[in-house]
Coordinates of C-alpha atoms in Angstrom, one line a residue:
Chain A
M191 CA -155.3 267.1 167.1
T192 CA -152.7 264.7 165.6
T193 CA -148.8 265.2 166.8
T194 CA -146.4 263.5 164.8
L195 CA -144.1 262.4 167.2
Q196 CA -141.1 262.7 165.1
S197 CA -141.3 266.6 165.3
G198 CA -139.3 266.8 167.9
Q199 CA -135.7 268.2 169.1
S200 CA -133.6 265.4 169.5
P201 CA -134.1 261.8 168.0
R202 CA -136.4 259.3 169.6
I203 CA -134.6 255.7 170.5
S204 CA -137.3 253.1 172.0
L205 CA -137.0 249.6 172.8
L206 CA -139.3 246.7 171.2
G207 CA -138.1 244.1 173.9
T208 CA -135.0 242.4 174.0
T209 CA -135.1 242.0 169.8
A210 CA -134.9 245.4 168.8
L211 CA -134.3 249.4 169.1
L212 CA -135.9 251.5 167.3
F213 CA -134.2 255.0 166.3
E214 CA -136.7 257.9 164.9
P215 CA -134.8 261.2 164.5
P216 CA -136.9 264.4 163.7
G217 CA -137.3 265.8 160.2
A218 CA -139.6 265.9 157.6
M219 CA -140.2 262.3 155.7
D220 CA -138.4 263.6 152.6
I221 CA -135.7 262.0 150.8
H222 CA -132.9 263.7 152.4
T223 CA -133.9 262.4 155.3
Q224 CA -134.2 259.0 154.3
R225 CA -130.4 259.2 152.6
R226 CA -129.4 259.7 155.7
I227 CA -130.9 257.2 157.2
W228 CA -129.5 254.4 154.3
W229 CA -125.9 256.1 155.5
L230 CA -127.2 255.1 158.9
A231 CA -128.1 251.6 158.1
R232 CA -124.7 250.9 156.6
Q233 CA -122.8 252.1 159.5
V234 CA -125.3 249.5 161.7
E235 CA -125.2 246.5 160.1
A236 CA -121.4 246.5 160.6
W237 CA -121.6 246.7 164.3
P238 CA -121.3 243.3 166.0
C239 CA -124.5 243.4 168.4
T240 CA -126.4 243.9 164.8
K241 CA -128.1 241.1 163.2
E242 CA -130.0 243.4 160.6
A243 CA -129.8 247.2 160.2
V244 CA -133.9 247.7 159.1
P245 CA -134.3 251.1 157.5
G246 CA -138.3 252.6 157.7
M247 CA -139.8 255.5 156.7
S248 CA -136.8 258.3 158.1
N249 CA -136.3 255.7 160.8
L250 CA -134.6 252.7 161.7
M251 CA -134.6 249.6 163.4
L252 CA -131.8 247.9 164.9
V253 CA -132.0 244.1 165.5
F254 CA -129.6 242.9 168.1
S255 CA -127.9 239.8 167.1
D256 CA -127.8 239.3 170.9
P257 CA -129.4 241.4 173.2
P258 CA -126.5 244.0 174.7
R259 CA -126.1 244.0 178.3
N260 CA -125.5 247.9 178.3
V261 CA -128.1 249.2 175.7
D262 CA -127.1 252.7 176.6
S263 CA -124.0 252.4 175.2
V264 CA -125.7 251.4 171.7
E265 CA -128.2 254.2 172.3
A266 CA -125.0 256.5 172.4
D267 CA -123.3 254.8 169.5
L268 CA -126.5 255.5 167.2
L269 CA -126.8 259.2 168.4
A270 CA -123.0 259.8 167.5
A271 CA -123.4 258.0 164.1
W272 CA -127.0 259.9 163.6
S273 CA -124.9 263.0 164.1
R274 CA -121.9 262.3 161.4
A275 CA -124.3 261.1 158.8
E276 CA -124.2 261.7 155.6
E277 CA -126.9 262.0 152.6
L278 CA -126.2 258.5 150.8
H279 CA -126.7 258.7 147.2
L280 CA -128.0 255.4 146.0
E281 CA -128.0 255.3 141.9
G282 CA -131.0 253.2 141.4
R283 CA -132.7 252.1 138.4
I284 CA -136.2 253.3 136.8
V285 CA -138.9 250.2 136.7
E286 CA -142.2 251.3 134.7
L287 CA -145.5 249.7 135.6
P288 CA -148.4 249.8 133.7
V289 CA -151.5 250.4 135.7
I290 CA -154.9 249.7 134.8
Y291 CA -156.7 252.3 137.0
G292 CA -160.0 252.2 138.1
G293 CA -163.2 249.7 137.7
E294 CA -162.8 246.3 139.3
Y295 CA -159.1 247.0 139.2
G296 CA -159.5 250.1 141.6
P297 CA -162.5 249.0 144.1
H298 CA -162.1 252.2 146.0
I299 CA -161.2 255.3 143.6
A300 CA -164.5 256.4 144.3
D301 CA -163.5 257.3 147.9
V302 CA -160.2 259.0 146.4
I303 CA -163.0 260.9 144.2
D304 CA -164.9 261.5 147.3
H305 CA -162.5 262.7 149.5
T306 CA -160.1 264.9 147.0
G307 CA -163.2 266.3 145.1
L308 CA -161.1 265.3 141.6
T309 CA -162.2 263.8 139.0
I310 CA -160.5 260.2 138.2
E311 CA -158.3 261.4 135.1
E312 CA -156.8 263.8 137.4
I313 CA -156.0 261.1 139.8
V314 CA -154.5 259.0 137.6
R315 CA -152.7 262.5 135.9
F316 CA -151.5 263.3 139.8
H317 CA -150.6 259.7 140.6
T318 CA -148.6 259.2 136.9
E319 CA -146.6 262.4 137.1
P320 CA -144.0 261.8 139.6
L321 CA -141.0 260.0 139.5
Y322 CA -141.4 257.8 142.9
T323 CA -137.9 257.1 145.0
V324 CA -138.2 253.7 147.2
F325 CA -137.3 254.6 150.3
A326 CA -137.8 251.2 152.3
L327 CA -139.4 247.9 151.8
G328 CA -141.4 246.5 154.1
S329 CA -144.9 245.2 154.9
H330 CA -144.5 241.8 153.2
P331 CA -142.0 240.1 150.8
G332 CA -140.8 243.0 148.5
Y333 CA -143.1 245.6 148.9
C334 CA -142.2 248.9 148.6
Y335 CA -142.7 252.1 150.4
L336 CA -142.5 254.9 147.9
G337 CA -141.9 258.5 148.5
G338 CA -143.2 261.4 146.4
M339 CA -146.7 261.4 146.4
D340 CA -148.5 264.9 145.3
P341 CA -150.3 265.6 148.2
R342 CA -153.0 266.8 146.4
I343 CA -154.2 262.7 146.0
A344 CA -153.6 261.8 149.8
T345 CA -156.7 259.8 151.3
P346 CA -156.9 258.5 155.1
R347 CA -156.6 255.1 155.4
R348 CA -159.6 252.8 155.2
K349 CA -161.4 252.6 158.8
V350 CA -161.9 248.6 158.1
P351 CA -159.0 246.4 156.3
V352 CA -160.0 244.7 153.2
R353 CA -158.9 241.1 153.2
G354 CA -157.6 239.2 150.6
L355 CA -156.5 241.9 148.4
P356 CA -154.8 240.4 145.3
G357 CA -151.1 241.2 144.7
G358 CA -150.4 244.3 142.1
A359 CA -153.0 246.2 143.7
V360 CA -151.9 250.2 143.4
S361 CA -152.9 251.7 146.5
I362 CA -153.1 255.0 148.8
G363 CA -152.4 255.0 152.4
G364 CA -152.9 258.8 153.7
S365 CA -149.9 260.6 152.1
Q366 CA -148.3 257.3 150.6
T367 CA -148.4 255.2 147.5
G368 CA -147.8 251.7 147.2
V369 CA -147.9 248.3 145.4
S370 CA -148.7 245.0 147.4
A371 CA -146.6 242.2 146.5
S372 CA -148.8 239.3 147.1
E373 CA -152.4 238.8 148.0
G374 CA -153.0 239.8 152.1
P375 CA -155.3 242.3 153.6
S376 CA -154.7 246.2 153.4
G377 CA -156.1 249.1 155.2
W378 CA -155.0 251.3 151.9
N379 CA -157.6 252.6 149.1
T380 CA -156.6 250.1 146.1
I381 CA -156.8 252.7 142.5
G382 CA -155.7 250.4 140.1
H383 CA -153.6 247.1 139.0
T384 CA -150.1 245.9 137.7
D385 CA -149.0 242.5 136.8
M386 CA -145.1 243.2 137.7
A387 CA -143.9 240.3 140.4
F388 CA -142.3 241.7 142.7
F389 CA -140.3 239.0 144.8
N390 CA -139.6 235.8 144.3
P391 CA -137.3 233.3 147.2
L392 CA -135.3 231.8 144.6
R393 CA -134.0 234.4 142.5
T394 CA -130.6 236.5 144.1
P395 CA -131.6 239.0 144.6
P396 CA -135.2 238.0 145.9
A397 CA -136.6 241.4 146.2
L398 CA -137.0 242.9 142.4
L399 CA -136.4 246.5 143.9
A400 CA -134.3 247.9 146.5
P401 CA -134.3 251.2 148.2
G402 CA -132.9 254.2 146.2
D403 CA -134.9 252.4 143.1
M404 CA -137.4 254.8 141.2
I405 CA -140.9 253.7 140.1
R406 CA -143.0 255.3 137.6
F407 CA -146.4 254.9 137.3
R408 CA -148.1 254.2 133.4
A409 CA -151.5 254.9 132.5
E410 CA -152.5 251.6 130.7
R411 CA -156.3 251.9 131.1
I412 CA -158.8 254.0 133.0
I413 CA -161.8 252.2 133.6
K414 CA -164.9 254.4 134.8
Chain B
M196 CA -141.1 209.6 156.8
I197 CA -144.4 210.1 158.2
E198 CA -147.9 210.7 156.3
I199 CA -150.4 213.5 157.6
L200 CA -153.7 211.8 157.9
S201 CA -156.1 214.2 159.8
R202 CA -158.4 215.8 157.2
T203 CA -158.5 219.4 158.5
L204 CA -155.5 220.8 160.5
L205 CA -153.2 224.3 160.8
S206 CA -150.3 222.6 160.9
S207 CA -147.1 223.6 159.5
V208 CA -143.3 223.1 159.4
Q209 CA -142.0 225.3 161.2
D210 CA -138.3 226.1 162.8
L211 CA -136.7 228.9 164.9
G212 CA -137.4 231.5 162.0
R213 CA -135.9 233.1 159.3
D214 CA -133.3 235.7 160.3
G215 CA -132.2 238.5 158.1
Y216 CA -134.8 239.4 155.4
L217 CA -136.2 242.1 157.2
R218 CA -135.4 245.2 155.0
L219 CA -136.9 243.1 152.0
G220 CA -140.4 242.8 153.9
V221 CA -139.8 239.2 154.7
G222 CA -141.4 238.2 158.6
T223 CA -139.4 236.1 160.4
S224 CA -141.9 233.3 160.6
G225 CA -141.2 230.2 163.2
A226 CA -142.4 228.3 165.7
M227 CA -144.8 230.2 167.9
D228 CA -143.5 228.4 170.9
R229 CA -139.6 228.4 170.5
V230 CA -139.0 226.5 173.6
A231 CA -141.0 223.7 172.8
L232 CA -139.6 223.9 169.3
A233 CA -136.0 224.1 171.0
A234 CA -136.7 221.1 173.6
G235 CA -137.9 218.7 171.0
N236 CA -134.7 218.7 169.2
I237 CA -132.6 218.6 172.2
L238 CA -134.5 215.3 173.2
L239 CA -133.5 214.0 169.8
G240 CA -130.2 215.2 169.8
N241 CA -131.0 217.4 167.1
P242 CA -129.3 221.0 166.0
E243 CA -132.0 223.1 168.3
N244 CA -133.3 224.9 164.9
S245 CA -134.1 221.8 163.3
A246 CA -137.7 221.7 161.7
S247 CA -140.6 220.2 163.1
I248 CA -144.5 220.4 162.6
E249 CA -146.2 223.1 164.3
I250 CA -150.0 221.6 165.6
Q251 CA -152.8 223.8 166.1
M252 CA -155.6 221.9 165.5
F253 CA -156.9 218.7 167.3
P254 CA -156.9 215.8 166.7
F255 CA -154.1 215.1 164.6
E256 CA -153.5 212.1 163.0
A257 CA -150.3 211.0 161.2
R258 CA -148.6 207.7 160.1
F259 CA -145.0 206.7 160.6
L260 CA -143.9 205.0 157.5
E261 CA -140.4 203.9 158.6
D262 CA -139.0 203.1 162.1
I263 CA -137.9 206.3 163.4
A264 CA -137.8 208.4 166.8
F265 CA -139.8 211.6 167.6
A266 CA -140.3 214.0 169.9
L267 CA -143.7 216.0 171.3
T268 CA -143.4 219.0 173.3
G269 CA -145.6 222.0 173.8
A270 CA -149.3 221.2 174.6
D271 CA -150.3 218.4 176.5
A272 CA -152.4 216.3 174.0
A273 CA -152.9 213.6 175.5
A274 CA -150.9 211.5 172.5
E275 CA -151.4 207.9 171.7
L276 CA -149.3 205.8 169.8
D277 CA -151.4 202.9 168.2
G278 CA -153.4 204.1 171.5
K279 CA -150.9 203.3 174.1
P280 CA -150.7 207.0 175.9
I281 CA -147.6 209.0 175.4
P282 CA -146.7 211.4 178.4
A283 CA -146.3 215.2 177.6
W284 CA -142.4 216.5 176.6
W285 CA -141.4 213.1 176.0
T286 CA -139.2 211.2 173.1
L287 CA -140.2 207.4 172.2
Q288 CA -139.1 205.1 169.0
A289 CA -141.9 204.7 166.4
R290 CA -141.9 201.7 164.0
K291 CA -143.0 201.4 161.0
G292 CA -146.8 201.7 160.4
Q293 CA -147.8 202.9 164.1
V294 CA -150.5 206.0 164.1
L295 CA -149.7 208.8 166.3
K296 CA -152.7 210.7 167.7
L297 CA -152.7 214.1 169.2
N298 CA -156.3 214.4 171.1
P299 CA -158.0 217.8 171.7
T300 CA -155.4 219.7 174.6
K301 CA -157.1 220.4 178.3
R302 CA -154.3 223.3 178.1
G303 CA -151.9 224.6 175.8
A304 CA -152.7 225.6 172.4
R305 CA -149.7 224.1 170.1
S306 CA -147.9 220.7 170.2
Y307 CA -144.9 220.3 168.2
L308 CA -143.7 217.1 166.6
A309 CA -140.0 216.5 165.8
L310 CA -138.3 214.1 164.2
A311 CA -134.9 212.5 164.2
G312 CA -132.7 214.0 162.1
G313 CA -135.1 216.9 161.6
I314 CA -137.9 217.4 159.0
D315 CA -136.5 217.7 155.2
V316 CA -137.7 220.5 153.4
P317 CA -135.9 222.8 151.4
V318 CA -134.0 225.7 153.2
V319 CA -135.3 228.8 151.5
L320 CA -133.8 232.0 152.4
G321 CA -131.5 230.8 155.6
S322 CA -134.9 229.1 156.6
R323 CA -137.1 226.0 156.5
S324 CA -140.0 227.7 158.5
T325 CA -143.4 228.6 156.1
Q326 CA -143.8 232.0 154.9
F327 CA -147.5 232.3 154.5
R328 CA -147.8 235.6 152.9
G329 CA -145.0 234.5 150.5
S330 CA -146.2 231.6 150.5
F331 CA -142.7 229.7 150.5
G332 CA -140.7 228.0 152.8
G333 CA -142.1 225.0 154.9
H334 CA -143.7 222.2 152.8
C335 CA -144.6 223.8 149.7
G336 CA -145.2 227.2 151.5
R337 CA -148.3 226.6 152.6
N338 CA -150.2 224.4 156.1
L339 CA -150.2 221.1 155.6
Q340 CA -152.8 218.7 154.2
R341 CA -154.4 215.0 154.4
G342 CA -152.3 212.8 152.3
D343 CA -149.0 215.1 152.8
V344 CA -145.5 212.7 153.4
L345 CA -143.0 214.6 155.1
G346 CA -139.4 212.8 155.2
A347 CA -136.6 213.3 158.0
I348 CA -132.7 214.3 157.3
R349 CA -130.9 211.7 157.5
T350 CA -127.7 211.7 159.8
E351 CA -124.8 209.6 161.5
Q352 CA -125.9 211.3 164.8
R353 CA -129.7 210.4 163.8
S354 CA -129.0 206.2 164.2
E355 CA -126.3 206.6 167.0
F356 CA -129.0 208.5 169.2
F357 CA -131.4 205.5 168.1
D358 CA -129.8 202.8 169.6
H359 CA -129.1 204.3 172.6
L360 CA -132.9 205.6 173.4
P361 CA -134.3 203.8 176.2
A362 CA -137.4 201.4 175.1
A363 CA -140.1 203.7 177.3
G364 CA -138.5 206.4 175.9
F365 CA -137.7 209.4 178.4
G366 CA -139.2 213.6 178.8
V367 CA -138.5 216.2 180.7
E368 CA -140.5 218.7 183.0
P369 CA -142.3 221.0 180.9
P370 CA -141.5 225.0 181.0
E371 CA -144.7 225.7 182.1
F372 CA -143.9 223.6 185.6
A373 CA -140.0 224.3 185.4
L374 CA -140.2 228.3 184.6
P375 CA -143.9 229.3 186.6
L376 CA -145.0 232.9 186.5
G377 CA -147.7 234.7 187.9
D378 CA -150.8 233.0 189.7
T379 CA -149.6 229.7 189.6
E380 CA -153.3 228.7 190.2
A381 CA -154.8 230.2 187.4
V382 CA -152.2 229.2 185.2
A383 CA -152.4 225.6 186.3
Q384 CA -155.9 225.7 185.3
G385 CA -155.3 227.2 181.7
I386 CA -157.9 230.4 182.3
R387 CA -155.3 233.0 182.6
T388 CA -151.8 233.7 181.4
F389 CA -149.1 236.2 182.2
V390 CA -146.7 237.5 180.2
R391 CA -144.3 240.2 181.2
V392 CA -144.0 243.5 179.4
L393 CA -141.5 246.5 178.3
P394 CA -143.1 249.6 177.5
A395 CA -142.4 250.4 174.2
G396 CA -142.2 254.1 172.0
E397 CA -145.7 255.4 172.7
Y398 CA -145.9 254.4 176.0
D399 CA -145.8 258.3 177.7
C400 CA -148.9 259.0 175.5
Y401 CA -151.6 256.8 177.1
T402 CA -153.8 258.3 179.8
E403 CA -153.1 257.1 183.3
A404 CA -156.2 255.1 183.0
A405 CA -155.6 253.5 180.1
L406 CA -152.1 252.5 181.9
E407 CA -153.9 251.5 184.7
S408 CA -156.4 249.0 182.8
F409 CA -153.7 247.8 180.9
W410 CA -151.4 246.4 183.5
N411 CA -154.1 245.8 186.2
K412 CA -157.0 244.0 183.8
D413 CA -157.4 241.0 182.0
W414 CA -157.6 240.8 178.3
M415 CA -159.8 238.0 176.5
I416 CA -157.7 236.5 173.9
T417 CA -160.4 236.9 171.0
T418 CA -161.2 234.1 168.6
Q419 CA -159.2 236.6 165.8
S420 CA -156.3 235.1 167.0
D421 CA -153.7 233.1 165.3
R422 CA -150.0 233.2 164.0
Y423 CA -150.2 236.4 162.9
G424 CA -151.2 238.0 166.2
F425 CA -153.6 238.2 169.2
R426 CA -156.3 240.3 169.2
L427 CA -157.3 241.1 172.5
E428 CA -160.6 242.5 173.9
G429 CA -160.8 244.7 177.3
E430 CA -161.4 248.4 178.5
A431 CA -160.7 250.4 175.2
L432 CA -156.9 252.2 176.0
A433 CA -156.9 255.9 174.8
T434 CA -153.9 258.4 174.3
R435 CA -153.9 261.4 175.6
Q436 CA -153.9 263.1 171.8
A437 CA -154.3 261.4 168.2
L438 CA -150.8 259.6 167.3
E439 CA -149.7 259.7 163.7
Q440 CA -146.5 257.0 163.4
R441 CA -144.4 256.6 160.1
S442 CA -143.9 253.0 158.9
H443 CA -141.3 251.2 161.0
G444 CA -139.9 248.2 161.5
I445 CA -141.8 245.9 164.5
V446 CA -141.2 243.0 165.8
P447 CA -143.0 239.9 167.1
G448 CA -144.2 240.6 170.4
V449 CA -144.8 244.2 170.2
I450 CA -148.4 245.4 171.2
Q451 CA -149.5 247.9 168.8
V452 CA -153.1 249.9 169.5
P453 CA -155.0 250.7 166.7
P454 CA -157.7 253.4 166.6
S455 CA -160.1 251.4 168.2
G456 CA -158.2 250.7 171.4
Q457 CA -158.1 247.3 171.7
P458 CA -154.8 246.0 171.6
I459 CA -153.2 243.8 168.8
I460 CA -149.9 241.6 170.0
Q461 CA -148.1 241.2 167.0
L462 CA -146.6 237.5 166.6
R463 CA -144.3 235.5 163.9
D464 CA -146.1 235.7 160.6
A465 CA -146.8 239.4 161.9
Q466 CA -145.4 241.7 159.3
P467 CA -142.2 243.2 159.7
S468 CA -143.5 246.8 159.7
G469 CA -146.2 248.7 160.7
G470 CA -147.6 252.4 161.9
Y471 CA -149.9 252.0 164.8
P472 CA -148.8 253.0 167.8
K473 CA -147.0 250.9 170.6
I474 CA -147.7 250.8 174.1
G475 CA -145.6 247.6 174.9
T476 CA -143.7 244.7 173.9
V477 CA -144.1 241.2 175.2
I478 CA -140.2 240.2 175.8
E479 CA -139.1 237.3 173.5
A480 CA -138.4 234.7 176.9
D481 CA -142.0 234.8 177.7
I482 CA -143.5 234.8 173.5
W483 CA -143.7 230.4 174.6
R484 CA -146.5 231.5 177.4
L485 CA -148.4 233.1 174.8
A486 CA -148.0 230.7 171.9
Q487 CA -149.6 228.1 174.9
A488 CA -152.7 230.9 175.9
K489 CA -156.0 229.3 174.1
L490 CA -158.5 231.3 173.0
C491 CA -161.2 233.0 175.0
T492 CA -158.6 232.5 177.9
Q493 CA -157.3 236.1 179.6
L494 CA -154.2 237.5 179.6
R495 CA -152.4 239.5 182.2
F496 CA -149.3 241.8 181.2
V497 CA -146.6 242.4 184.3
P498 CA -144.2 245.4 183.9
T499 CA -140.5 244.5 183.6
T500 CA -137.4 245.8 183.0
Y501 CA -134.7 245.6 180.5
D502 CA -132.1 243.6 183.1
E503 CA -135.3 241.5 184.0
A504 CA -136.0 240.8 180.6
L505 CA -132.2 239.9 179.6
S506 CA -132.6 237.3 183.1
A507 CA -135.3 235.7 181.8
L508 CA -134.1 235.2 178.3
D509 CA -130.6 233.6 180.3
T510 CA -133.8 231.9 182.2
V511 CA -134.8 230.0 179.0
R512 CA -131.6 229.2 178.2
D513 CA -130.9 227.4 181.5
Y514 CA -134.0 225.3 181.0
L515 CA -132.8 224.1 177.6
E516 CA -129.3 223.4 179.1
K517 CA -131.1 221.5 181.5
V518 CA -132.8 219.7 179.0
R519 CA -129.7 218.7 177.2
R520 CA -128.1 217.8 179.8
L521 CA -130.6 215.3 180.7
A522 CA -131.0 213.9 176.9
R523 CA -126.7 213.5 177.2
L524 CA -127.6 211.7 180.6
Y525 CA -130.0 209.4 178.8
R526 CA -128.1 208.4 175.9
L527 CA -124.9 207.7 178.1
A528 CA -126.8 205.8 180.7
K529 CA -127.9 203.0 177.7
R530 CA -124.4 202.6 176.7

């Protein structure tokens, strides 16, 4: 049996050593919860005890500027702020990413076909149809966690992570999809490739995309 | 300036790390042993956060291309300057042309070479630390190679400090002696490291047997351990039921348990988010102990509380303050 811990009644708050607090409210991993997380992040980053407020997928990490002596009062402040939290509508831009699906660019698309029972054309259609919202950045510089994938193409993460996956790899991990921003290991199923550069430390802002921005994948080519 | 002479190395330029960009997916990087990095800088009169060279593979050799003071902290690598031994945790004046050699360590895994003024590499997103995944920061965003030449930042403070450095140099008591923890005999032999752990989000989801093993059994640091994380080997840790986590922020020290049941401690180059269940977090005040644990040695987790973890941070701060007082004393004595 799989339990999703976030499905409890009240938010969970847990310590990450003396470095940070993790705030996990109950509710679905959807755009409504995420907009309240964005609102909460704006509040929390103004607190004196905060070094950085880091939104995750319907959760928030508060990194301490200096570990507070009384952590209970910070927890109480978080709960109080969440109870007031509104949906913050971030006006994002829409970025279209041309993708080559399958073949050498999508080494695990066969696993997605096997798992879903769909054809490659159906997978590409379901993957390119939605307008995905950037929920949060994380994992590695410029990487975006996206919301809005069609559950029909959900495919479990790989048992053994793949090393040295190139930047631009378009992949599916469980019910999420994303694009890697630089070469590195990944446990997700790579189905295609795009050539976009997502991060440049010398640019302002350094990341191409921000929470609230939207991505549409366009099938440039399908290799069978 | 110094020139790297060694052929193969896993050495990089690091400071205390990059803050404030986790929400762009940029992990902190920075020295694995922040106490050693800070102490080396304090010995030289540098700002604590100045960049130094983190050396993870020995022997390591470099040639000084100018007269410059340097400090060695971290693992005792039986260092030699032109063949003459240098004590551990020591600062000394080097002359142009002299060769510094660090030998394989008996105890400890990482040494830090600090230069007066601090290593001069560009600040990228607020830090000089090497960000390997993003290929930026440090020296060209990569590990150092043979032939690389690194300069030091020139400051007035540096030349003043120079003049007041005793000829034989001076040193401080390493934290492994000043801040003992656990079975000191096993620590001294380098066979076992003790670190304090605070329970994390999913701690209560583990079986009693798993928690018993977690706190009371040895965990071997496998050879698949590096700056990204330490992969441990021991009795597999089982949860009472399967867990599914949404991607969330994590920090160095977090102990994740993937489905195999073998824990991974995320470290300085770890990605800033993850989804595996977290059983605990090695407290920040003890990460330097992890940084100095060698591969294939044993690790023990010691339960602690938030208040104790804060006191442990104070103890580290007090130790560095002692180093600062000592450095000032030597400087004034020479005047």
